[in-house]
Short mmCIF file of C-alpha atoms and ligand atoms in Angstrom, two decimals:
data_model
loop_
_atom_site.label_atom_id
_atom_site.label_comp_id
_atom_site.label_asym_id
_atom_site.label_seq_id
_atom_site.Cartn_x
_atom_site.Cartn_y
_atom_site.Cartn_z
CA MET A 674 40.24 39.02 19.65
CA ASP A 675 37.54 41.28 21.05
CA THR A 676 34.38 39.70 19.97
CA SER A 677 31.26 41.66 21.11
CA THR A 678 29.41 42.86 18.36
CA SER A 679 27.81 45.47 17.08
CA ARG A 680 26.20 44.20 14.23
CA PRO A 681 23.67 41.96 14.37
CA ILE A 682 25.33 37.95 14.50
CA SER A 683 24.05 36.74 10.98
CA VAL A 684 23.22 32.74 11.64
CA ALA A 685 23.13 30.56 8.60
CA ILE A 686 20.64 27.48 8.63
CA VAL A 687 21.32 24.74 5.69
CA GLY A 688 17.75 23.72 5.43
CA GLY A 689 14.29 24.25 5.29
CA GLY A 690 12.49 21.54 6.71
CA ILE A 691 10.99 21.34 9.92
CA ALA A 692 13.85 21.63 12.32
CA GLY A 693 15.35 24.80 9.95
CA LEU A 694 11.98 26.70 9.27
CA SER A 695 10.39 25.82 13.28
CA LEU A 696 13.69 27.65 14.10
CA ALA A 697 13.46 29.84 11.42
CA ALA A 698 10.88 31.48 13.00
CA GLY A 699 12.35 31.85 16.58
CA LEU A 700 15.13 33.21 15.71
CA VAL A 701 14.07 35.92 13.57
CA LYS A 702 11.91 37.41 16.71
CA GLN A 703 15.03 37.70 18.14
CA ARG A 704 16.66 41.83 16.63
CA HIS A 705 20.39 40.88 17.95
CA LEU A 706 20.24 38.06 15.14
CA ASN A 707 20.88 38.44 11.43
CA VAL A 708 18.71 34.76 10.62
CA HIS A 709 18.74 32.97 6.80
CA VAL A 710 17.69 29.64 5.43
CA TYR A 711 19.74 27.73 2.71
CA GLU A 712 17.10 25.17 1.60
CA ALA A 713 18.51 23.49 -1.58
CA ALA A 714 14.64 22.01 -3.14
CA SER A 715 13.45 24.93 -5.41
CA ALA A 716 9.59 23.70 -3.96
CA TYR A 717 8.27 21.42 -1.54
CA GLU A 718 6.97 18.61 -2.09
CA ASP A 719 4.29 16.64 -0.27
CA VAL A 720 5.64 12.80 -0.19
CA GLY A 721 2.86 11.61 1.00
CA ALA A 722 2.71 10.22 4.83
CA GLY A 723 1.32 12.71 7.41
CA LEU A 724 3.24 13.38 10.53
CA ALA A 725 1.51 12.01 14.11
CA LEU A 726 3.08 15.01 15.79
CA HIS A 727 2.85 14.51 20.39
CA ARG A 728 2.72 15.72 23.44
CA ASN A 729 6.64 16.86 23.60
CA ALA A 730 6.65 18.07 19.64
CA LEU A 731 3.93 20.39 20.41
CA GLU A 732 4.79 21.18 23.63
CA ALA A 733 8.54 22.45 21.66
CA MET A 734 6.26 24.42 18.74
CA ALA A 735 4.22 26.12 21.69
CA LEU A 736 7.87 27.63 23.85
CA ILE A 737 9.36 29.04 20.08
CA GLY A 738 6.40 30.91 19.95
CA PRO A 739 2.55 30.45 20.02
CA GLU A 740 2.35 31.70 16.09
CA VAL A 741 4.73 28.25 15.78
CA ARG A 742 2.13 25.66 17.33
CA GLN A 743 -1.27 27.63 15.74
CA ALA A 744 0.62 27.61 12.12
CA TYR A 745 0.54 23.28 13.12
CA ILE A 746 -2.86 23.59 14.23
CA ASN A 747 -4.23 25.60 11.32
CA LYS A 748 -2.27 22.57 8.67
CA ALA A 749 -2.77 19.54 11.21
CA LEU A 750 -6.38 17.60 9.66
CA SER A 751 -7.37 14.92 11.81
CA LEU A 752 -7.54 11.35 10.98
CA THR A 753 -11.31 11.27 11.08
CA SER A 754 -14.14 12.85 9.57
CA GLU A 755 -15.49 12.92 13.36
CA GLU A 756 -13.89 15.01 15.39
CA GLU A 757 -15.04 13.69 18.17
CA GLU A 758 -14.15 9.99 16.82
CA MET A 759 -11.95 8.27 19.47
CA ILE A 760 -8.93 6.77 18.32
CA ALA A 761 -5.41 4.90 19.14
CA THR A 762 -2.78 3.08 17.34
CA ASN A 763 -3.85 -0.07 17.89
CA VAL A 764 -1.45 -2.77 18.12
CA TYR A 765 -1.82 -6.49 16.86
CA MET A 766 0.60 -9.11 16.26
CA ALA A 767 0.01 -10.85 12.83
CA HIS A 768 1.91 -13.96 13.10
CA GLY A 769 2.08 -16.99 14.65
CA PRO A 770 0.30 -18.54 17.71
CA HIS A 771 -1.00 -15.06 19.06
CA ALA A 772 -2.29 -13.24 15.16
CA GLY A 773 -5.09 -11.08 16.01
CA THR A 774 -4.58 -10.51 19.17
CA LEU A 775 -4.56 -7.11 21.12
CA VAL A 776 -1.48 -6.02 22.51
CA ALA A 777 -1.71 -2.59 22.78
CA GLU A 778 -3.71 0.65 22.36
CA LEU A 779 -1.12 3.95 21.87
CA GLY A 780 -2.50 7.29 22.53
CA LYS A 781 -6.12 6.91 22.41
CA ALA A 782 -7.32 10.27 22.11
CA LYS A 783 -10.23 12.41 20.00
CA GLY A 784 -10.17 13.69 17.20
CA ARG A 785 -6.20 12.96 17.26
CA LYS A 786 -4.49 14.91 13.99
CA SER A 787 -2.16 13.91 11.54
CA VAL A 788 -0.83 16.90 9.28
CA SER A 789 1.47 16.66 6.11
CA ARG A 790 4.85 17.56 5.94
CA ALA A 791 4.55 19.75 2.88
CA ASP A 792 1.24 21.50 5.02
CA LEU A 793 3.28 22.42 8.39
CA LEU A 794 6.66 23.29 6.39
CA GLU A 795 3.85 26.38 4.25
CA GLY A 796 2.93 26.80 7.70
CA LEU A 797 6.04 27.36 9.06
CA LEU A 798 7.46 29.67 6.09
CA ALA A 799 5.03 32.07 6.78
CA LEU A 800 6.07 33.17 9.74
CA ILE A 801 9.44 33.76 8.40
CA PRO A 802 10.23 36.72 6.14
CA LYS A 803 10.78 36.07 3.04
CA ASP A 804 14.33 37.80 2.61
CA CYS A 805 15.33 35.27 5.09
CA ILE A 806 15.10 32.81 2.44
CA SER A 807 16.67 31.40 -0.48
CA PHE A 808 15.28 27.92 -2.00
CA GLY A 809 17.41 26.03 -4.58
CA LYS A 810 20.58 26.95 -1.68
CA ARG A 811 22.21 23.35 -1.79
CA LEU A 812 25.55 23.85 -0.22
CA CYS A 813 28.28 22.21 -0.96
CA LYS A 814 31.43 23.06 0.49
CA ILE A 815 31.77 24.88 4.27
CA ARG A 816 35.17 26.72 5.25
CA PRO A 817 35.75 28.44 8.61
CA TYR A 818 37.48 31.03 9.95
CA SER A 819 38.81 33.00 7.31
CA GLY A 820 39.70 36.69 7.67
CA GLU A 821 39.97 38.97 10.40
CA ALA A 822 36.28 38.72 11.62
CA ARG A 823 37.29 34.81 11.41
CA ARG A 824 33.74 34.21 9.96
CA ILE A 825 32.68 31.05 7.72
CA CYS A 826 31.84 30.92 4.90
CA LEU A 827 29.32 28.78 3.00
CA LYS A 828 29.44 28.33 -1.06
CA PHE A 829 26.63 26.42 -2.68
CA SER A 830 25.92 24.17 -5.61
CA ASP A 831 24.49 27.47 -7.73
CA GLY A 832 28.25 28.83 -7.55
CA SER A 833 26.96 31.38 -4.63
CA ALA A 834 28.36 32.01 -0.91
CA ALA A 835 28.07 33.71 1.53
CA THR A 836 29.65 34.53 4.47
CA VAL A 837 28.70 34.23 8.55
CA ASP A 838 29.34 34.05 12.48
CA CYS A 839 28.02 30.60 12.73
CA VAL A 840 25.92 27.99 10.88
CA LEU A 841 23.37 25.44 12.02
CA GLY A 842 22.69 22.32 9.55
CA ALA A 843 19.14 21.56 9.40
CA ASP A 844 20.08 19.64 6.40
CA GLY A 845 18.55 16.30 7.05
CA VAL A 846 19.95 12.49 6.77
CA HIS A 847 22.40 13.29 4.20
CA SER A 848 23.29 15.88 6.44
CA ARG A 849 27.03 18.32 4.25
CA VAL A 850 27.28 20.10 8.20
CA ARG A 851 27.02 16.47 9.76
CA THR A 852 29.99 15.52 7.11
CA TYR A 853 32.42 18.59 7.44
CA LEU A 854 31.55 17.88 11.37
CA LEU A 855 32.71 14.26 11.77
CA GLY A 856 35.04 14.15 9.01
CA ALA A 857 33.71 12.16 5.49
CA ASP A 858 35.77 9.52 6.33
CA HIS A 859 34.23 8.84 10.52
CA PRO A 860 32.06 5.68 10.50
CA ALA A 861 29.52 7.89 12.32
CA ALA A 862 28.99 10.42 9.08
CA ALA A 863 26.44 8.77 6.90
CA PRO A 864 23.37 7.09 7.53
CA LYS A 865 22.94 3.12 7.52
CA ASN A 866 20.37 0.94 7.32
CA HIS A 867 21.47 -1.75 9.70
CA ASP A 868 19.03 -4.48 9.41
CA ARG A 869 18.31 -3.45 5.98
CA TRP A 870 14.73 -2.29 6.81
CA GLN A 871 12.76 -1.93 2.79
CA ILE A 872 9.32 0.71 3.36
CA TYR A 873 6.84 -0.13 0.54
CA ARG A 874 3.73 2.79 0.38
CA THR A 875 0.94 2.74 -1.14
CA LEU A 876 -1.77 6.27 -0.71
CA VAL A 877 -5.20 5.60 -1.72
CA SER A 878 -8.84 6.55 -1.26
CA SER A 879 -10.58 5.39 1.90
CA ASP A 880 -13.18 4.36 -0.33
CA PHE A 881 -11.06 2.49 -2.33
CA ALA A 882 -9.18 0.77 0.81
CA ARG A 883 -13.06 -0.42 1.61
CA GLN A 884 -12.96 -2.81 -1.03
CA ARG A 885 -10.07 -4.17 -0.44
CA ILE A 886 -9.94 -4.54 3.07
CA ALA A 887 -11.60 -4.03 6.76
CA GLU A 888 -13.33 -1.08 7.65
CA GLU A 889 -12.11 -1.19 10.55
CA TYR A 890 -8.73 -0.72 9.34
CA THR A 891 -9.49 1.73 6.90
CA ARG A 892 -10.36 4.37 10.18
CA THR A 893 -7.86 3.20 12.92
CA VAL A 894 -4.29 2.87 13.42
CA PRO A 895 -3.30 -0.09 13.09
CA ILE A 896 -0.05 -1.44 13.01
CA MET A 897 0.44 -5.51 12.42
CA LEU A 898 3.50 -7.25 14.23
CA GLY A 899 5.51 -10.10 11.89
CA PRO A 900 8.80 -11.39 12.27
CA ARG A 901 9.00 -10.37 8.50
CA GLY A 902 7.93 -6.86 9.21
CA HIS A 903 5.27 -4.54 10.04
CA VAL A 904 2.41 -3.63 8.58
CA ASN A 905 0.83 0.45 9.38
CA CYS A 906 -2.40 2.59 7.85
CA ILE A 907 -2.95 5.67 8.69
CA PRO A 908 -6.30 7.74 7.62
CA LEU A 909 -5.77 10.59 5.95
CA ASN A 910 -7.12 14.26 5.42
CA LYS A 911 -10.26 13.68 7.40
CA GLY A 912 -10.88 10.09 6.78
CA LYS A 913 -10.97 10.55 3.14
CA ARG A 914 -7.21 9.01 2.13
CA LEU A 915 -5.24 6.61 3.54
CA SER A 916 -1.54 5.49 3.54
CA ALA A 917 -0.98 1.33 4.03
CA GLY A 918 2.73 0.61 4.88
CA ILE A 919 5.05 -2.32 5.33
CA ALA A 920 8.38 -2.26 6.83
CA ILE A 921 10.30 -5.59 5.95
CA ARG A 922 13.25 -6.49 7.25
CA GLY A 923 16.26 -7.55 5.93
CA VAL A 924 15.61 -7.07 2.49
CA ALA A 925 18.67 -7.73 -0.17
CA PRO A 926 19.04 -4.57 -2.69
CA VAL A 927 18.40 -5.16 -5.78
CA PRO A 928 22.51 -5.23 -7.94
CA GLY A 929 22.35 -1.55 -9.02
CA ASP A 930 24.57 1.41 -8.67
CA GLY A 931 24.24 1.53 -5.54
CA ASP A 932 23.29 4.98 -4.50
CA ASP A 933 19.07 4.91 -5.22
CA ASP A 934 17.79 4.51 -2.18
CA ASN A 935 13.97 3.35 -4.41
CA GLN A 936 16.59 0.33 -5.44
CA ALA A 937 13.90 -2.37 -3.95
CA PRO A 938 12.51 -6.16 -4.52
CA PRO A 939 8.82 -6.26 -5.59
CA LEU A 940 6.71 -6.77 -2.44
CA ASP A 941 5.55 -10.11 -3.57
CA PRO A 942 2.35 -10.86 -1.12
CA ALA A 943 3.07 -14.82 -1.75
CA GLU A 944 5.93 -14.38 0.88
CA TYR A 945 3.11 -13.43 3.71
CA THR A 946 0.69 -16.58 3.71
CA ASP A 947 1.58 -17.70 6.82
CA TYR A 948 -0.09 -13.94 8.19
CA HIS A 949 -3.18 -13.00 9.72
CA PRO A 950 -5.79 -12.72 6.57
CA ALA A 951 -6.94 -8.93 7.40
CA ALA A 952 -2.41 -8.36 7.28
CA GLN A 953 -2.26 -9.92 3.72
CA ASN A 954 -5.07 -7.79 2.06
CA ILE A 955 -3.50 -4.74 3.22
CA ILE A 956 -0.20 -6.07 1.88
CA SER A 957 -2.12 -7.30 -1.00
CA MET A 958 -3.33 -3.81 -1.91
CA ILE A 959 0.18 -2.37 -1.47
CA ALA A 960 1.39 -4.97 -3.87
CA ASP A 961 -0.55 -3.60 -6.44
CA ASP A 962 1.21 0.04 -6.20
CA PRO A 963 4.37 -0.33 -6.85
CA SER A 964 5.27 3.08 -7.25
CA ALA A 965 6.67 4.27 -3.18
CA SER A 966 9.21 2.06 -1.71
CA TRP A 967 12.35 3.26 -0.03
CA ARG A 968 15.46 2.21 2.59
CA ALA A 969 14.26 3.29 5.52
CA LEU A 970 18.24 4.79 6.80
CA ASP A 971 18.99 6.28 10.81
CA HIS A 972 22.46 7.37 12.30
CA ASP A 973 24.85 5.62 14.65
CA PRO A 974 25.64 8.70 16.55
CA ALA A 975 26.96 11.01 16.25
CA PRO A 976 30.41 12.54 19.06
CA TYR A 977 29.65 15.38 19.14
CA TYR A 978 26.60 17.38 17.68
CA THR A 979 28.96 21.39 17.63
CA ARG A 980 32.39 22.28 16.78
CA GLY A 981 33.29 26.37 17.45
CA ARG A 982 30.52 29.17 16.12
CA ILE A 983 29.11 24.64 13.70
CA SER A 984 26.05 22.71 14.96
CA ILE A 985 24.09 20.26 13.89
CA PHE A 986 20.10 19.63 14.79
CA GLY A 987 17.24 17.34 13.53
CA ASP A 988 16.97 14.69 11.59
CA ALA A 989 20.98 16.10 9.68
CA ALA A 990 22.34 15.06 14.02
CA HIS A 991 20.03 11.78 14.91
CA THR A 992 17.44 10.63 12.02
CA ALA A 993 15.61 7.69 13.78
CA LEU A 994 13.96 4.79 11.81
CA PRO A 995 10.32 5.65 11.21
CA PHE A 996 9.11 3.12 13.67
CA ALA A 997 8.41 5.72 16.71
CA GLY A 998 7.25 8.18 15.02
CA ASN A 999 9.10 10.76 17.00
CA GLY A 1000 12.02 12.05 14.77
CA ALA A 1001 10.07 15.55 13.84
CA GLY A 1002 9.37 15.81 17.71
CA GLN A 1003 13.09 15.65 18.68
CA ALA A 1004 13.75 18.27 15.42
CA LEU A 1005 10.81 20.21 16.82
CA GLU A 1006 12.53 19.88 20.43
CA ASP A 1007 15.84 20.68 19.44
CA ALA A 1008 14.50 23.87 17.68
CA ALA A 1009 13.38 24.75 21.31
CA MET A 1010 15.72 24.32 22.76
CA LEU A 1011 18.25 26.61 20.18
CA ASN A 1012 15.98 29.09 20.55
CA ARG A 1013 16.00 30.03 23.54
CA LEU A 1014 19.99 30.05 23.90
CA PHE A 1015 20.27 31.76 21.30
CA GLN A 1016 18.48 34.29 23.28
CA GLY A 1017 22.01 34.74 25.72
CA VAL A 1018 24.45 35.64 22.57
CA ARG A 1019 25.13 38.65 22.11
CA LYS A 1020 28.60 37.94 21.23
CA LEU A 1021 30.62 35.63 19.11
CA ASP A 1022 32.12 33.63 21.80
CA ASP A 1023 28.57 33.47 23.18
CA ILE A 1024 27.53 31.74 20.00
CA ASN A 1025 30.34 28.89 20.85
CA ILE A 1026 28.91 28.67 24.98
CA ALA A 1027 24.94 28.68 24.07
CA LEU A 1028 25.95 25.46 20.99
CA ALA A 1029 28.08 23.70 23.39
CA THR A 1030 24.96 24.03 26.23
CA TYR A 1031 23.05 22.63 23.27
CA ASN A 1032 25.09 19.49 22.45
CA CYS A 1033 25.49 19.05 26.21
CA ALA A 1034 21.81 19.27 26.47
CA ARG A 1035 20.13 17.41 23.96
CA ILE A 1036 23.22 14.34 22.72
CA GLU A 1037 22.13 12.21 25.57
CA ARG A 1038 17.88 12.11 25.04
CA THR A 1039 18.14 12.47 20.54
CA GLN A 1040 20.29 9.59 20.53
CA LYS A 1041 18.70 7.39 22.78
CA VAL A 1042 15.16 8.03 21.23
CA VAL A 1043 17.51 6.33 17.72
CA GLU A 1044 18.80 3.78 20.12
CA LEU A 1045 14.94 2.99 20.31
CA SER A 1046 13.34 3.89 17.30
CA ARG A 1047 15.99 0.60 16.17
CA LYS A 1048 14.60 -1.22 19.04
CA PHE A 1049 10.67 -0.63 18.23
CA GLY A 1050 11.88 -2.06 14.83
CA ARG A 1051 13.46 -5.35 16.46
CA VAL A 1052 10.48 -5.60 18.64
CA TYR A 1053 7.54 -4.87 15.78
CA ALA A 1054 9.91 -7.80 14.54
CA PHE A 1055 9.51 -10.47 17.79
CA ALA A 1056 13.35 -10.11 17.04
CA GLU A 1057 14.00 -8.61 20.48
CA PRO A 1058 16.15 -10.53 22.79
CA GLY A 1059 14.85 -11.27 25.80
CA ILE A 1060 11.13 -9.92 23.95
CA GLY A 1061 10.39 -12.42 20.62
CA ASP A 1062 6.65 -12.74 20.85
CA ASP A 1063 5.79 -12.15 24.09
CA VAL A 1064 2.73 -10.30 24.22
CA ASP A 1065 2.60 -8.84 27.90
CA LYS A 1066 6.83 -8.04 27.22
CA ILE A 1067 6.30 -6.52 23.79
CA ARG A 1068 2.96 -3.97 25.37
CA ALA A 1069 5.11 -3.44 28.62
CA PHE A 1070 8.29 -2.21 26.34
CA LEU A 1071 5.81 -0.03 24.13
CA ASP A 1072 4.25 1.62 26.87
CA GLU A 1073 7.86 2.49 28.38
CA ALA A 1074 9.42 3.91 25.40
CA GLY A 1075 5.87 6.16 24.97
CA GLU A 1076 6.33 7.54 27.54
CA PHE A 1077 10.46 8.63 27.22
CA MET A 1078 9.59 9.98 24.13
CA ASN A 1079 6.05 11.25 24.42
CA MET A 1080 6.29 12.31 28.03
CA TYR A 1081 9.23 14.80 28.35
CA ASP A 1082 9.21 18.03 30.16
CA VAL A 1083 10.77 19.80 27.31
CA LYS A 1084 10.27 23.62 29.14
CA GLY A 1085 12.18 22.02 32.30
CA ASP A 1086 15.53 20.94 30.72
CA ILE A 1087 15.33 24.71 28.05
CA GLU A 1088 15.32 25.90 31.25
CA ARG A 1089 18.02 24.53 32.28
CA ALA A 1090 20.05 24.33 30.26
CA PHE A 1091 19.51 28.79 30.19
CA VAL A 1092 20.42 29.07 33.66
CA THR A 1093 23.65 26.48 32.33
CA LEU A 1094 24.91 28.82 29.77
CA SER A 1095 23.52 31.78 31.67
CA ALA A 1096 26.64 30.89 34.29
CA ILE A 1097 29.31 29.84 31.68
CA LYS A 1098 29.35 33.57 30.39
CA LEU A 1099 28.68 35.25 34.05
CA GLU A 1100 32.21 33.21 35.02
CA ARG A 1101 33.87 34.02 31.76
CA ASP A 1102 32.52 38.04 32.19
CA THR A 1103 34.08 37.99 35.88
CA LYS A 1104 37.27 36.10 34.73
CA THR A 1105 38.10 38.98 31.87
CA GLU A 1106 37.07 41.62 34.58
CA GLY A 1107 39.03 40.26 37.02
CA LEU A 1108 42.14 40.16 34.75
CA ALA A 1109 40.85 43.77 32.87
CA ASP A 1110 40.37 44.76 37.43
CA ALA A 1111 44.34 43.27 38.18
CA ASN A 1112 46.30 44.21 34.95
CA SER A 1113 45.23 47.91 35.59
CA LEU A 1114 46.06 47.12 39.98
CA LYS A 1115 50.38 46.28 38.55
CA LYS A 1116 49.66 49.16 35.83
CA PRO A 1117 51.69 51.50 38.98
CA ASP A 1118 53.47 48.88 40.11
CA SER A 1119 55.10 48.43 36.75
CA GLN A 1120 56.23 52.54 36.57
CA ASP A 1121 58.02 52.15 39.67
C1 FAD B 1981 7.36 6.99 6.42
C2 FAD B 1981 8.08 8.77 7.42
C3 FAD B 1981 7.03 8.63 8.62
C4 FAD B 1981 7.66 9.70 9.64
N1 FAD B 1981 6.47 10.30 10.56
C5 FAD B 1981 6.95 10.62 11.52
C6 FAD B 1981 5.91 11.17 12.44
O1 FAD B 1981 4.59 10.23 12.89
N2 FAD B 1981 6.04 12.13 13.38
C7 FAD B 1981 7.46 12.67 13.46
O2 FAD B 1981 7.75 12.69 15.25
N3 FAD B 1981 8.17 12.25 12.59
C8 FAD B 1981 8.18 10.98 12.27
N4 FAD B 1981 9.16 11.11 10.83
C9 FAD B 1981 10.11 11.84 10.65
C10 FAD B 1981 10.68 13.00 10.31
O3 FAD B 1981 9.83 12.95 8.74
C11 FAD B 1981 11.62 13.82 10.62
O4 FAD B 1981 12.31 13.20 11.56
C12 FAD B 1981 11.66 15.83 9.86
O5 FAD B 1981 11.06 15.54 8.84
C13 FAD B 1981 12.70 15.94 10.49
O6 FAD B 1981 13.03 16.80 9.62
P1 FAD B 1981 14.73 17.11 9.27
O7 FAD B 1981 14.11 18.88 9.46
O8 FAD B 1981 15.54 17.49 10.60
O9 FAD B 1981 15.33 16.83 7.55
P2 FAD B 1981 14.22 16.62 6.39
O10 FAD B 1981 12.62 17.33 6.49
O11 FAD B 1981 15.18 15.88 5.70
O12 FAD B 1981 14.43 18.67 6.08
C14 FAD B 1981 15.88 18.91 5.88
C15 FAD B 1981 15.56 19.89 4.30
O13 FAD B 1981 17.41 20.03 4.26
C16 FAD B 1981 17.06 19.82 2.20
N5 FAD B 1981 18.67 20.21 2.40
C17 FAD B 1981 19.00 18.86 2.00
N6 FAD B 1981 20.88 19.07 2.31
C18 FAD B 1981 21.15 20.74 1.51
C19 FAD B 1981 22.14 20.95 1.20
N7 FAD B 1981 23.18 20.11 0.52
N8 FAD B 1981 22.00 22.17 1.20
C20 FAD B 1981 20.71 22.75 1.77
N9 FAD B 1981 19.40 22.31 2.03
C21 FAD B 1981 19.13 20.76 1.94
C22 FAD B 1981 16.56 19.60 2.33
O14 FAD B 1981 15.93 19.74 0.71
C23 FAD B 1981 15.28 19.61 3.47
O15 FAD B 1981 14.02 20.55 2.52
C24 FAD B 1981 8.84 9.88 9.15
C25 FAD B 1981 9.37 9.36 8.67
C26 FAD B 1981 9.31 9.47 7.73
C27 FAD B 1981 10.17 9.03 6.68
#
């Protein structure tokens, strides 16, 4: 089959979250592509908690385009009211003989920012032409490679359909595209909650919080560690609001239909009387607001992210527990990689090569981040063998893991992958031209 095409190559991005929209913002600038985002929701909801994006995430955004990074800058808000104020993630022991000890000050910097997911999505959306995105389109079925042109058919729950050359699944933790790629029976298809994590969270005004908890915990980012769960506060909206949460390990689900992420026993402060008093105050404030609780899910490693012209990226490929705060960062790194590789796609065959290259370049790092995020959870609960509640070992782990996640050479890896893509295409084209030459040389012989 001749896979060269005179029409633009059509790319469907399924899911318009951070991964889908940031990639779309890059691909819509590539004239040889016809990109469309299919998003299930009819509008974005603000789920409250702010995202902290680290150095790797900001570099990835800048590589997709300066306007993508600018969209973040326009929407991000300082954690505190003073731009110049130094702010760090302060990790404390909240339990045991070292309760109250400061373990580590992570990411100490002036004017640290967070961004609400809904605000960031709004900023990214403004970079995508309106006719390149459809809302209320929930993918329910994929039918591969039908017809002469071997195009892929997508069916949506509203009964509509689309036919495209390439599908990039950014449809999050419960990804349909992942289930299709791995097969519904594959053990890594559905997300898991191995350690039975349950998160409880409240969003309050900082003025209210100051009546309940020590003032210092309303203007820093404390993480307080203990064996049954860790407590975390994040100031938001220039210090006007506070998000306070506890992630508890080993919570038995409340009997229900089994499918509801929100089925959780109520948070009981009486179970934390052996925690440091500062942590107890925060837990009691969270317990007063039963409105937000969810199970924390992640993915067991998928054996591949790509099959043919279909691929997954972002949380669809590698959802991590939120304890390391790098899920969006990994989604943005994926998007930056795919955006660059698609610059080398000119015909249908090139898509297979680009997506196979993406798979090889990203699978090891992203799955290491998923594993590290699990380890963060165990370390925070003093449950990691060899580390336990040893303050020095916890500090050493945090330093090493932070370095791996945030100080990554995003551009270097992307350019190396692009060179690989170019080399594979060159080898293929040389072989094809060689065959053509051989055929033309053969012709006179065969006429003899
Ligand atoms: C409490 C919490 C705090 C976090 N904090 C941080 C942080 O500080 N820093 C960080 O880097 N990361 C953080 N993360 C992780 C981060 O939020 C995610 O990794 C990131 O949002 C993933 O983006 P995504 O686009 O891949 O997936 P999603 O944001 O889940 O987007 C998927 C999109 O696909 C759509 N969709 C789903 N199914 C379909 C379908 N069948 N058809 C069409 N569309 C569909 C959904 O509606 C959604 O819009 C945190 C996560 C949590 C839960």
